[in-house]
Amino acid sequence: MKKLFTLILLTIFTLSMNAQDIKLVSPQKKGGMPLMEALANRKTNRDFTQQELTPQQLSNLLWAAVGVNRPDGRRTAPTARNAQQIEIYVLNKKGAYLYMPNEHILKLVAAGDHRKSGASQERFQECPLMLILVANYDKMDGFSTEAKAMYEDTDAGNVSQNIYLYCASEGLATCALGSIHREKLQELLKYNGKAILGQSVGVAQ
């Protein structure tokens, strides 16, 4: 009995250690709403339920936003000089994660519910999913100060629009947010860069 109890504890410990990162299911790259219909349905929607996205929806969303879509590692969203500097942090009830497009995984950055460190508006602080679009300055060597400021905003906008189009296709509610806690986010996530936008995503009411 003692050996069985020890084995159970060891198994739980091992699983908890391996559960730090989330291996996303493969994204669905075919089907969905036709592009012109998605554009016709694209809108900001601030009304969401507390229902979680399915694993498939989360996978598809992140791939649509900034996933790898070519063998050479290029992405669904363009970036200046192919710097690929726009990174997505995912905040949900369980933790704060960094999306790693090449591996298509969520890498745990901080355990626990940190959604209130994202949006400064209370109505968005309990959204099931908050995405933070960050310009990683480690990937922008050689950019002048002026170019860095222009391209970090432009390229984040490209990613945000991909999120909007996927949400329109899937019938999800999304809203791009400029009002976010940038200092809190940098302290929490410890990136070298700037949080450009937040974007709430949830099941529409």
mmCIF file with all atom_site columns, C-alpha atoms in Angstrom:
data_model
loop_
_atom_site.group_PDB
_atom_site.id
_atom_site.type_symbol
_atom_site.label_atom_id
_atom_site.label_alt_id
_atom_site.label_comp_id
_atom_site.label_asym_id
_atom_site.label_entity_id
_atom_site.label_seq_id
_atom_site.pdbx_PDB_ins_code
_atom_site.Cartn_x
_atom_site.Cartn_y
_atom_site.Cartn_z
_atom_site.occupancy
_atom_site.B_iso_or_equiv
_atom_site.pdbx_formal_charge
_atom_site.auth_seq_id
_atom_site.auth_comp_id
_atom_site.auth_asym_id
_atom_site.auth_atom_id
_atom_site.pdbx_PDB_model_num
ATOM 1   C CA . MET A 1 1   ? 0.000   0.000  0.000   1.00 0.00 ? 1   MET A CA 1
ATOM 2   C CA . LYS A 1 2   ? 2.842   2.344  0.887   1.00 0.00 ? 2   LYS A CA 1
ATOM 3   C CA . LYS A 1 3   ? 4.580   1.589  -2.410  1.00 0.00 ? 3   LYS A CA 1
ATOM 4   C CA . LEU A 1 4   ? 1.345   2.276  -4.307  1.00 0.00 ? 4   LEU A CA 1
ATOM 5   C CA . PHE A 1 5   ? 0.906   5.612  -2.519  1.00 0.00 ? 5   PHE A CA 1
ATOM 6   C CA . THR A 1 6   ? 4.502   6.564  -3.313  1.00 0.00 ? 6   THR A CA 1
ATOM 7   C CA . LEU A 1 7   ? 3.987   5.623  -6.952  1.00 0.00 ? 7   LEU A CA 1
ATOM 8   C CA . ILE A 1 8   ? 0.849   7.750  -7.164  1.00 0.00 ? 8   ILE A CA 1
ATOM 9   C CA . LEU A 1 9   ? 2.664   10.745 -5.663  1.00 0.00 ? 9   LEU A CA 1
ATOM 10  C CA . LEU A 1 10  ? 5.553   10.275 -8.057  1.00 0.00 ? 10  LEU A CA 1
ATOM 11  C CA . THR A 1 11  ? 3.174   10.096 -11.014 1.00 0.00 ? 11  THR A CA 1
ATOM 12  C CA . ILE A 1 12  ? 1.365   13.285 -9.944  1.00 0.00 ? 12  ILE A CA 1
ATOM 13  C CA . PHE A 1 13  ? 4.701   15.053 -9.455  1.00 0.00 ? 13  PHE A CA 1
ATOM 14  C CA . THR A 1 14  ? 5.935   13.947 -12.870 1.00 0.00 ? 14  THR A CA 1
ATOM 15  C CA . LEU A 1 15  ? 2.735   15.050 -14.570 1.00 0.00 ? 15  LEU A CA 1
ATOM 16  C CA . SER A 1 16  ? 2.864   18.431 -12.857 1.00 0.00 ? 16  SER A CA 1
ATOM 17  C CA . MET A 1 17  ? 6.433   18.910 -14.023 1.00 0.00 ? 17  MET A CA 1
ATOM 18  C CA . ASN A 1 18  ? 5.530   17.988 -17.603 1.00 0.00 ? 18  ASN A CA 1
ATOM 19  C CA . ALA A 1 19  ? 2.403   20.152 -17.594 1.00 0.00 ? 19  ALA A CA 1
ATOM 20  C CA . GLN A 1 20  ? 4.299   23.434 -17.624 1.00 0.00 ? 20  GLN A CA 1
ATOM 21  C CA . ASP A 1 21  ? 4.094   23.803 -21.392 1.00 0.00 ? 21  ASP A CA 1
ATOM 22  C CA . ILE A 1 22  ? 0.966   23.098 -23.437 1.00 0.00 ? 22  ILE A CA 1
ATOM 23  C CA . LYS A 1 23  ? 1.328   21.161 -26.670 1.00 0.00 ? 23  LYS A CA 1
ATOM 24  C CA . LEU A 1 24  ? -1.376  22.546 -28.921 1.00 0.00 ? 24  LEU A CA 1
ATOM 25  C CA . VAL A 1 25  ? -3.349  20.296 -31.228 1.00 0.00 ? 25  VAL A CA 1
ATOM 26  C CA . SER A 1 26  ? -2.546  20.634 -34.921 1.00 0.00 ? 26  SER A CA 1
ATOM 27  C CA . PRO A 1 27  ? -4.226  23.672 -36.478 1.00 0.00 ? 27  PRO A CA 1
ATOM 28  C CA . GLN A 1 28  ? -6.905  23.187 -39.111 1.00 0.00 ? 28  GLN A CA 1
ATOM 29  C CA . LYS A 1 29  ? -5.594  24.904 -42.228 1.00 0.00 ? 29  LYS A CA 1
ATOM 30  C CA . LYS A 1 30  ? -8.485  24.100 -44.547 1.00 0.00 ? 30  LYS A CA 1
ATOM 31  C CA . GLY A 1 31  ? -12.148 24.996 -44.519 1.00 0.00 ? 31  GLY A CA 1
ATOM 32  C CA . GLY A 1 32  ? -13.701 27.742 -42.451 1.00 0.00 ? 32  GLY A CA 1
ATOM 33  C CA . MET A 1 33  ? -15.607 30.787 -43.628 1.00 0.00 ? 33  MET A CA 1
ATOM 34  C CA . PRO A 1 34  ? -14.666 32.194 -47.061 1.00 0.00 ? 34  PRO A CA 1
ATOM 35  C CA . LEU A 1 35  ? -12.422 35.263 -46.841 1.00 0.00 ? 35  LEU A CA 1
ATOM 36  C CA . MET A 1 36  ? -14.956 37.754 -48.219 1.00 0.00 ? 36  MET A CA 1
ATOM 37  C CA . GLU A 1 37  ? -17.568 36.551 -45.744 1.00 0.00 ? 37  GLU A CA 1
ATOM 38  C CA . ALA A 1 38  ? -15.093 36.837 -42.882 1.00 0.00 ? 38  ALA A CA 1
ATOM 39  C CA . LEU A 1 39  ? -14.314 40.409 -43.925 1.00 0.00 ? 39  LEU A CA 1
ATOM 40  C CA . ALA A 1 40  ? -18.023 41.162 -44.078 1.00 0.00 ? 40  ALA A CA 1
ATOM 41  C CA . ASN A 1 41  ? -18.424 39.777 -40.535 1.00 0.00 ? 41  ASN A CA 1
ATOM 42  C CA . ARG A 1 42  ? -15.275 41.322 -39.033 1.00 0.00 ? 42  ARG A CA 1
ATOM 43  C CA . LYS A 1 43  ? -16.147 43.539 -36.079 1.00 0.00 ? 43  LYS A CA 1
ATOM 44  C CA . THR A 1 44  ? -15.232 44.487 -32.531 1.00 0.00 ? 44  THR A CA 1
ATOM 45  C CA . ASN A 1 45  ? -17.396 42.654 -30.006 1.00 0.00 ? 45  ASN A CA 1
ATOM 46  C CA . ARG A 1 46  ? -16.978 43.358 -26.294 1.00 0.00 ? 46  ARG A CA 1
ATOM 47  C CA . ASP A 1 47  ? -19.719 40.957 -25.154 1.00 0.00 ? 47  ASP A CA 1
ATOM 48  C CA . PHE A 1 48  ? -18.386 37.525 -24.243 1.00 0.00 ? 48  PHE A CA 1
ATOM 49  C CA . THR A 1 49  ? -19.381 34.601 -22.045 1.00 0.00 ? 49  THR A CA 1
ATOM 50  C CA . GLN A 1 50  ? -17.191 32.751 -19.541 1.00 0.00 ? 50  GLN A CA 1
ATOM 51  C CA . GLN A 1 51  ? -17.056 29.707 -21.807 1.00 0.00 ? 51  GLN A CA 1
ATOM 52  C CA . GLU A 1 52  ? -13.520 28.595 -22.651 1.00 0.00 ? 52  GLU A CA 1
ATOM 53  C CA . LEU A 1 53  ? -12.364 28.184 -26.232 1.00 0.00 ? 53  LEU A CA 1
ATOM 54  C CA . THR A 1 54  ? -11.976 24.584 -27.307 1.00 0.00 ? 54  THR A CA 1
ATOM 55  C CA . PRO A 1 55  ? -8.405  23.252 -27.733 1.00 0.00 ? 55  PRO A CA 1
ATOM 56  C CA . GLN A 1 56  ? -8.974  23.276 -31.497 1.00 0.00 ? 56  GLN A CA 1
ATOM 57  C CA . GLN A 1 57  ? -10.183 26.883 -31.495 1.00 0.00 ? 57  GLN A CA 1
ATOM 58  C CA . LEU A 1 58  ? -7.188  27.985 -29.415 1.00 0.00 ? 58  LEU A CA 1
ATOM 59  C CA . SER A 1 59  ? -4.793  26.192 -31.748 1.00 0.00 ? 59  SER A CA 1
ATOM 60  C CA . ASN A 1 60  ? -6.413  27.635 -34.863 1.00 0.00 ? 60  ASN A CA 1
ATOM 61  C CA . LEU A 1 61  ? -6.536  31.132 -33.369 1.00 0.00 ? 61  LEU A CA 1
ATOM 62  C CA . LEU A 1 62  ? -2.838  31.276 -32.533 1.00 0.00 ? 62  LEU A CA 1
ATOM 63  C CA . TRP A 1 63  ? -1.803  29.757 -35.843 1.00 0.00 ? 63  TRP A CA 1
ATOM 64  C CA . ALA A 1 64  ? -3.990  32.232 -37.728 1.00 0.00 ? 64  ALA A CA 1
ATOM 65  C CA . ALA A 1 65  ? -2.503  35.101 -35.720 1.00 0.00 ? 65  ALA A CA 1
ATOM 66  C CA . VAL A 1 66  ? 1.199   34.439 -36.247 1.00 0.00 ? 66  VAL A CA 1
ATOM 67  C CA . GLY A 1 67  ? 1.720   30.750 -37.039 1.00 0.00 ? 67  GLY A CA 1
ATOM 68  C CA . VAL A 1 68  ? 4.243   29.216 -39.426 1.00 0.00 ? 68  VAL A CA 1
ATOM 69  C CA . ASN A 1 69  ? 2.679   28.736 -42.870 1.00 0.00 ? 69  ASN A CA 1
ATOM 70  C CA . ARG A 1 70  ? 5.690   27.945 -45.074 1.00 0.00 ? 70  ARG A CA 1
ATOM 71  C CA . PRO A 1 71  ? 8.590   25.487 -44.941 1.00 0.00 ? 71  PRO A CA 1
ATOM 72  C CA . ASP A 1 72  ? 11.093  28.331 -44.531 1.00 0.00 ? 72  ASP A CA 1
ATOM 73  C CA . GLY A 1 73  ? 9.502   29.346 -41.218 1.00 0.00 ? 73  GLY A CA 1
ATOM 74  C CA . ARG A 1 74  ? 7.721   32.453 -42.416 1.00 0.00 ? 74  ARG A CA 1
ATOM 75  C CA . ARG A 1 75  ? 4.478   33.439 -40.757 1.00 0.00 ? 75  ARG A CA 1
ATOM 76  C CA . THR A 1 76  ? 0.816   34.121 -41.457 1.00 0.00 ? 76  THR A CA 1
ATOM 77  C CA . ALA A 1 77  ? 1.428   37.794 -40.590 1.00 0.00 ? 77  ALA A CA 1
ATOM 78  C CA . PRO A 1 78  ? 4.117   39.883 -42.340 1.00 0.00 ? 78  PRO A CA 1
ATOM 79  C CA . THR A 1 79  ? 6.876   41.679 -40.452 1.00 0.00 ? 79  THR A CA 1
ATOM 80  C CA . ALA A 1 80  ? 9.479   44.153 -41.654 1.00 0.00 ? 80  ALA A CA 1
ATOM 81  C CA . ARG A 1 81  ? 12.668  42.368 -42.822 1.00 0.00 ? 81  ARG A CA 1
ATOM 82  C CA . ASN A 1 82  ? 10.981  39.156 -41.664 1.00 0.00 ? 82  ASN A CA 1
ATOM 83  C CA . ALA A 1 83  ? 12.082  40.062 -38.146 1.00 0.00 ? 83  ALA A CA 1
ATOM 84  C CA . GLN A 1 84  ? 9.180   38.068 -36.660 1.00 0.00 ? 84  GLN A CA 1
ATOM 85  C CA . GLN A 1 85  ? 9.381   40.354 -33.650 1.00 0.00 ? 85  GLN A CA 1
ATOM 86  C CA . ILE A 1 86  ? 5.693   40.315 -32.734 1.00 0.00 ? 86  ILE A CA 1
ATOM 87  C CA . GLU A 1 87  ? 5.144   37.687 -30.057 1.00 0.00 ? 87  GLU A CA 1
ATOM 88  C CA . ILE A 1 88  ? 1.874   36.654 -28.427 1.00 0.00 ? 88  ILE A CA 1
ATOM 89  C CA . TYR A 1 89  ? 1.492   36.082 -24.717 1.00 0.00 ? 89  TYR A CA 1
ATOM 90  C CA . VAL A 1 90  ? -1.657  34.231 -23.655 1.00 0.00 ? 90  VAL A CA 1
ATOM 91  C CA . LEU A 1 91  ? -3.286  35.021 -20.313 1.00 0.00 ? 91  LEU A CA 1
ATOM 92  C CA . ASN A 1 92  ? -5.999  32.721 -18.969 1.00 0.00 ? 92  ASN A CA 1
ATOM 93  C CA . LYS A 1 93  ? -7.177  31.399 -15.601 1.00 0.00 ? 93  LYS A CA 1
ATOM 94  C CA . LYS A 1 94  ? -4.271  28.958 -15.324 1.00 0.00 ? 94  LYS A CA 1
ATOM 95  C CA . GLY A 1 95  ? -1.304  31.056 -16.261 1.00 0.00 ? 95  GLY A CA 1
ATOM 96  C CA . ALA A 1 96  ? 0.580   33.362 -18.592 1.00 0.00 ? 96  ALA A CA 1
ATOM 97  C CA . TYR A 1 97  ? 2.104   31.642 -21.627 1.00 0.00 ? 97  TYR A CA 1
ATOM 98  C CA . LEU A 1 98  ? 4.266   32.557 -24.593 1.00 0.00 ? 98  LEU A CA 1
ATOM 99  C CA . TYR A 1 99  ? 3.147   31.162 -27.946 1.00 0.00 ? 99  TYR A CA 1
ATOM 100 C CA . MET A 1 100 ? 6.054   29.479 -29.730 1.00 0.00 ? 100 MET A CA 1
ATOM 101 C CA . PRO A 1 101 ? 5.075   29.296 -33.427 1.00 0.00 ? 101 PRO A CA 1
ATOM 102 C CA . ASN A 1 102 ? 7.841   26.957 -34.593 1.00 0.00 ? 102 ASN A CA 1
ATOM 103 C CA . GLU A 1 103 ? 6.950   24.300 -32.025 1.00 0.00 ? 103 GLU A CA 1
ATOM 104 C CA . HIS A 1 104 ? 3.236   25.294 -31.896 1.00 0.00 ? 104 HIS A CA 1
ATOM 105 C CA . ILE A 1 105 ? 3.224   25.174 -28.118 1.00 0.00 ? 105 ILE A CA 1
ATOM 106 C CA . LEU A 1 106 ? 2.373   27.473 -25.236 1.00 0.00 ? 106 LEU A CA 1
ATOM 107 C CA . LYS A 1 107 ? 5.388   27.924 -22.973 1.00 0.00 ? 107 LYS A CA 1
ATOM 108 C CA . LEU A 1 108 ? 4.483   28.680 -19.361 1.00 0.00 ? 108 LEU A CA 1
ATOM 109 C CA . VAL A 1 109 ? 5.919   31.988 -18.179 1.00 0.00 ? 109 VAL A CA 1
ATOM 110 C CA . ALA A 1 110 ? 4.012   32.503 -14.918 1.00 0.00 ? 110 ALA A CA 1
ATOM 111 C CA . ALA A 1 111 ? 1.513   30.173 -13.252 1.00 0.00 ? 111 ALA A CA 1
ATOM 112 C CA . GLY A 1 112 ? -1.746  31.545 -11.868 1.00 0.00 ? 112 GLY A CA 1
ATOM 113 C CA . ASP A 1 113 ? -4.420  33.948 -13.057 1.00 0.00 ? 113 ASP A CA 1
ATOM 114 C CA . HIS A 1 114 ? -2.755  37.162 -14.271 1.00 0.00 ? 114 HIS A CA 1
ATOM 115 C CA . ARG A 1 115 ? -5.517  38.496 -16.500 1.00 0.00 ? 115 ARG A CA 1
ATOM 116 C CA . LYS A 1 116 ? -5.851  41.625 -14.340 1.00 0.00 ? 116 LYS A CA 1
ATOM 117 C CA . SER A 1 117 ? -2.251  42.463 -15.262 1.00 0.00 ? 117 SER A CA 1
ATOM 118 C CA . GLY A 1 118 ? -3.427  42.751 -18.863 1.00 0.00 ? 118 GLY A CA 1
ATOM 119 C CA . ALA A 1 119 ? -6.383  44.978 -19.648 1.00 0.00 ? 119 ALA A CA 1
ATOM 120 C CA . SER A 1 120 ? -6.786  48.089 -17.535 1.00 0.00 ? 120 SER A CA 1
ATOM 121 C CA . GLN A 1 121 ? -10.554 48.156 -18.139 1.00 0.00 ? 121 GLN A CA 1
ATOM 122 C CA . GLU A 1 122 ? -12.384 45.984 -15.608 1.00 0.00 ? 122 GLU A CA 1
ATOM 123 C CA . ARG A 1 123 ? -14.881 44.642 -18.127 1.00 0.00 ? 123 ARG A CA 1
ATOM 124 C CA . PHE A 1 124 ? -12.063 42.766 -19.896 1.00 0.00 ? 124 PHE A CA 1
ATOM 125 C CA . GLN A 1 125 ? -10.213 41.461 -16.833 1.00 0.00 ? 125 GLN A CA 1
ATOM 126 C CA . GLU A 1 126 ? -12.309 38.302 -16.634 1.00 0.00 ? 126 GLU A CA 1
ATOM 127 C CA . CYS A 1 127 ? -12.345 37.514 -20.328 1.00 0.00 ? 127 CYS A CA 1
ATOM 128 C CA . PRO A 1 128 ? -11.474 33.796 -20.677 1.00 0.00 ? 128 PRO A CA 1
ATOM 129 C CA . LEU A 1 129 ? -8.588  34.620 -22.997 1.00 0.00 ? 129 LEU A CA 1
ATOM 130 C CA . MET A 1 130 ? -6.446  37.751 -23.176 1.00 0.00 ? 130 MET A CA 1
ATOM 131 C CA . LEU A 1 131 ? -3.749  37.982 -25.833 1.00 0.00 ? 131 LEU A CA 1
ATOM 132 C CA . ILE A 1 132 ? -0.867  40.423 -25.404 1.00 0.00 ? 132 ILE A CA 1
ATOM 133 C CA . LEU A 1 133 ? 0.981   41.425 -28.572 1.00 0.00 ? 133 LEU A CA 1
ATOM 134 C CA . VAL A 1 134 ? 4.586   42.281 -27.736 1.00 0.00 ? 134 VAL A CA 1
ATOM 135 C CA . ALA A 1 135 ? 7.367   43.638 -29.928 1.00 0.00 ? 135 ALA A CA 1
ATOM 136 C CA . ASN A 1 136 ? 10.529  41.746 -28.972 1.00 0.00 ? 136 ASN A CA 1
ATOM 137 C CA . TYR A 1 137 ? 13.432  44.192 -29.287 1.00 0.00 ? 137 TYR A CA 1
ATOM 138 C CA . ASP A 1 138 ? 15.963  41.368 -29.267 1.00 0.00 ? 138 ASP A CA 1
ATOM 139 C CA . LYS A 1 139 ? 14.731  40.624 -32.800 1.00 0.00 ? 139 LYS A CA 1
ATOM 140 C CA . MET A 1 140 ? 15.005  44.231 -34.016 1.00 0.00 ? 140 MET A CA 1
ATOM 141 C CA . ASP A 1 141 ? 18.753  44.785 -34.046 1.00 0.00 ? 141 ASP A CA 1
ATOM 142 C CA . GLY A 1 142 ? 19.669  47.144 -36.873 1.00 0.00 ? 142 GLY A CA 1
ATOM 143 C CA . PHE A 1 143 ? 16.373  49.013 -36.818 1.00 0.00 ? 143 PHE A CA 1
ATOM 144 C CA . SER A 1 144 ? 16.660  52.737 -36.187 1.00 0.00 ? 144 SER A CA 1
ATOM 145 C CA . THR A 1 145 ? 14.615  54.196 -33.343 1.00 0.00 ? 145 THR A CA 1
ATOM 146 C CA . GLU A 1 146 ? 12.167  55.672 -35.860 1.00 0.00 ? 146 GLU A CA 1
ATOM 147 C CA . ALA A 1 147 ? 11.871  52.433 -37.847 1.00 0.00 ? 147 ALA A CA 1
ATOM 148 C CA . LYS A 1 148 ? 11.439  50.386 -34.694 1.00 0.00 ? 148 LYS A CA 1
ATOM 149 C CA . ALA A 1 149 ? 8.552   52.575 -33.543 1.00 0.00 ? 149 ALA A CA 1
ATOM 150 C CA . MET A 1 150 ? 6.849   52.414 -36.945 1.00 0.00 ? 150 MET A CA 1
ATOM 151 C CA . TYR A 1 151 ? 7.228   48.698 -37.607 1.00 0.00 ? 151 TYR A CA 1
ATOM 152 C CA . GLU A 1 152 ? 6.389   47.460 -34.127 1.00 0.00 ? 152 GLU A CA 1
ATOM 153 C CA . ASP A 1 153 ? 2.996   49.162 -34.432 1.00 0.00 ? 153 ASP A CA 1
ATOM 154 C CA . THR A 1 154 ? 2.393   48.250 -38.066 1.00 0.00 ? 154 THR A CA 1
ATOM 155 C CA . ASP A 1 155 ? 3.323   44.601 -37.610 1.00 0.00 ? 155 ASP A CA 1
ATOM 156 C CA . ALA A 1 156 ? 1.261   44.252 -34.435 1.00 0.00 ? 156 ALA A CA 1
ATOM 157 C CA . GLY A 1 157 ? -1.678  45.616 -36.426 1.00 0.00 ? 157 GLY A CA 1
ATOM 158 C CA . ASN A 1 158 ? -1.184  42.867 -39.009 1.00 0.00 ? 158 ASN A CA 1
ATOM 159 C CA . VAL A 1 159 ? -1.343  40.215 -36.291 1.00 0.00 ? 159 VAL A CA 1
ATOM 160 C CA . SER A 1 160 ? -4.372  41.836 -34.688 1.00 0.00 ? 160 SER A CA 1
ATOM 161 C CA . GLN A 1 161 ? -6.257  41.790 -37.977 1.00 0.00 ? 161 GLN A CA 1
ATOM 162 C CA . ASN A 1 162 ? -5.500  38.077 -38.400 1.00 0.00 ? 162 ASN A CA 1
ATOM 163 C CA . ILE A 1 163 ? -7.056  37.532 -34.974 1.00 0.00 ? 163 ILE A CA 1
ATOM 164 C CA . TYR A 1 164 ? -10.091 39.572 -35.984 1.00 0.00 ? 164 TYR A CA 1
ATOM 165 C CA . LEU A 1 165 ? -10.579 37.577 -39.182 1.00 0.00 ? 165 LEU A CA 1
ATOM 166 C CA . TYR A 1 166 ? -10.299 34.226 -37.427 1.00 0.00 ? 166 TYR A CA 1
ATOM 167 C CA . CYS A 1 167 ? -12.783 35.335 -34.781 1.00 0.00 ? 167 CYS A CA 1
ATOM 168 C CA . ALA A 1 168 ? -15.173 36.549 -37.479 1.00 0.00 ? 168 ALA A CA 1
ATOM 169 C CA . SER A 1 169 ? -14.887 33.187 -39.205 1.00 0.00 ? 169 SER A CA 1
ATOM 170 C CA . GLU A 1 170 ? -15.489 31.283 -35.973 1.00 0.00 ? 170 GLU A CA 1
ATOM 171 C CA . GLY A 1 171 ? -18.168 33.543 -34.495 1.00 0.00 ? 171 GLY A CA 1
ATOM 172 C CA . LEU A 1 172 ? -16.003 34.596 -31.541 1.00 0.00 ? 172 LEU A CA 1
ATOM 173 C CA . ALA A 1 173 ? -16.001 37.970 -29.792 1.00 0.00 ? 173 ALA A CA 1
ATOM 174 C CA . THR A 1 174 ? -12.762 39.966 -29.924 1.00 0.00 ? 174 THR A CA 1
ATOM 175 C CA . CYS A 1 175 ? -11.626 43.492 -29.148 1.00 0.00 ? 175 CYS A CA 1
ATOM 176 C CA . ALA A 1 176 ? -8.196  45.099 -29.641 1.00 0.00 ? 176 ALA A CA 1
ATOM 177 C CA . LEU A 1 177 ? -7.149  47.085 -26.568 1.00 0.00 ? 177 LEU A CA 1
ATOM 178 C CA . GLY A 1 178 ? -4.652  49.901 -26.374 1.00 0.00 ? 178 GLY A CA 1
ATOM 179 C CA . SER A 1 179 ? -5.413  50.421 -22.682 1.00 0.00 ? 179 SER A CA 1
ATOM 180 C CA . ILE A 1 180 ? -3.264  47.762 -21.007 1.00 0.00 ? 180 ILE A CA 1
ATOM 181 C CA . HIS A 1 181 ? -0.950  47.657 -17.978 1.00 0.00 ? 181 HIS A CA 1
ATOM 182 C CA . ARG A 1 182 ? 2.362   47.833 -19.862 1.00 0.00 ? 182 ARG A CA 1
ATOM 183 C CA . GLU A 1 183 ? 4.603   48.162 -16.805 1.00 0.00 ? 183 GLU A CA 1
ATOM 184 C CA . LYS A 1 184 ? 2.856   45.319 -14.970 1.00 0.00 ? 184 LYS A CA 1
ATOM 185 C CA . LEU A 1 185 ? 3.061   43.107 -18.044 1.00 0.00 ? 185 LEU A CA 1
ATOM 186 C CA . GLN A 1 186 ? 6.769   43.735 -18.518 1.00 0.00 ? 186 GLN A CA 1
ATOM 187 C CA . GLU A 1 187 ? 7.425   42.964 -14.859 1.00 0.00 ? 187 GLU A CA 1
ATOM 188 C CA . LEU A 1 188 ? 5.359   39.774 -15.056 1.00 0.00 ? 188 LEU A CA 1
ATOM 189 C CA . LEU A 1 189 ? 6.482   38.451 -18.440 1.00 0.00 ? 189 LEU A CA 1
ATOM 190 C CA . LYS A 1 190 ? 10.057  39.793 -18.367 1.00 0.00 ? 190 LYS A CA 1
ATOM 191 C CA . TYR A 1 191 ? 10.451  40.515 -22.076 1.00 0.00 ? 191 TYR A CA 1
ATOM 192 C CA . ASN A 1 192 ? 12.848  42.988 -23.664 1.00 0.00 ? 192 ASN A CA 1
ATOM 193 C CA . GLY A 1 193 ? 10.420  45.037 -25.681 1.00 0.00 ? 193 GLY A CA 1
ATOM 194 C CA . LYS A 1 194 ? 7.047   46.723 -25.601 1.00 0.00 ? 194 LYS A CA 1
ATOM 195 C CA . ALA A 1 195 ? 3.495   45.482 -25.224 1.00 0.00 ? 195 ALA A CA 1
ATOM 196 C CA . ILE A 1 196 ? 1.717   47.070 -28.185 1.00 0.00 ? 196 ILE A CA 1
ATOM 197 C CA . LEU A 1 197 ? -1.834  45.768 -27.861 1.00 0.00 ? 197 LEU A CA 1
ATOM 198 C CA . GLY A 1 198 ? -4.036  43.524 -25.805 1.00 0.00 ? 198 GLY A CA 1
ATOM 199 C CA . GLN A 1 199 ? -6.795  41.551 -27.508 1.00 0.00 ? 199 GLN A CA 1
ATOM 200 C CA . SER A 1 200 ? -9.669  39.871 -25.726 1.00 0.00 ? 200 SER A CA 1
ATOM 201 C CA . VAL A 1 201 ? -11.114 36.689 -27.228 1.00 0.00 ? 201 VAL A CA 1
ATOM 202 C CA . GLY A 1 202 ? -14.164 34.836 -26.013 1.00 0.00 ? 202 GLY A CA 1
ATOM 203 C CA . VAL A 1 203 ? -17.328 33.067 -27.049 1.00 0.00 ? 203 VAL A CA 1
ATOM 204 C CA . ALA A 1 204 ? -19.818 35.727 -28.110 1.00 0.00 ? 204 ALA A CA 1
ATOM 205 C CA . GLN A 1 205 ? -22.954 36.244 -26.050 1.00 0.00 ? 205 GLN A CA 1
#
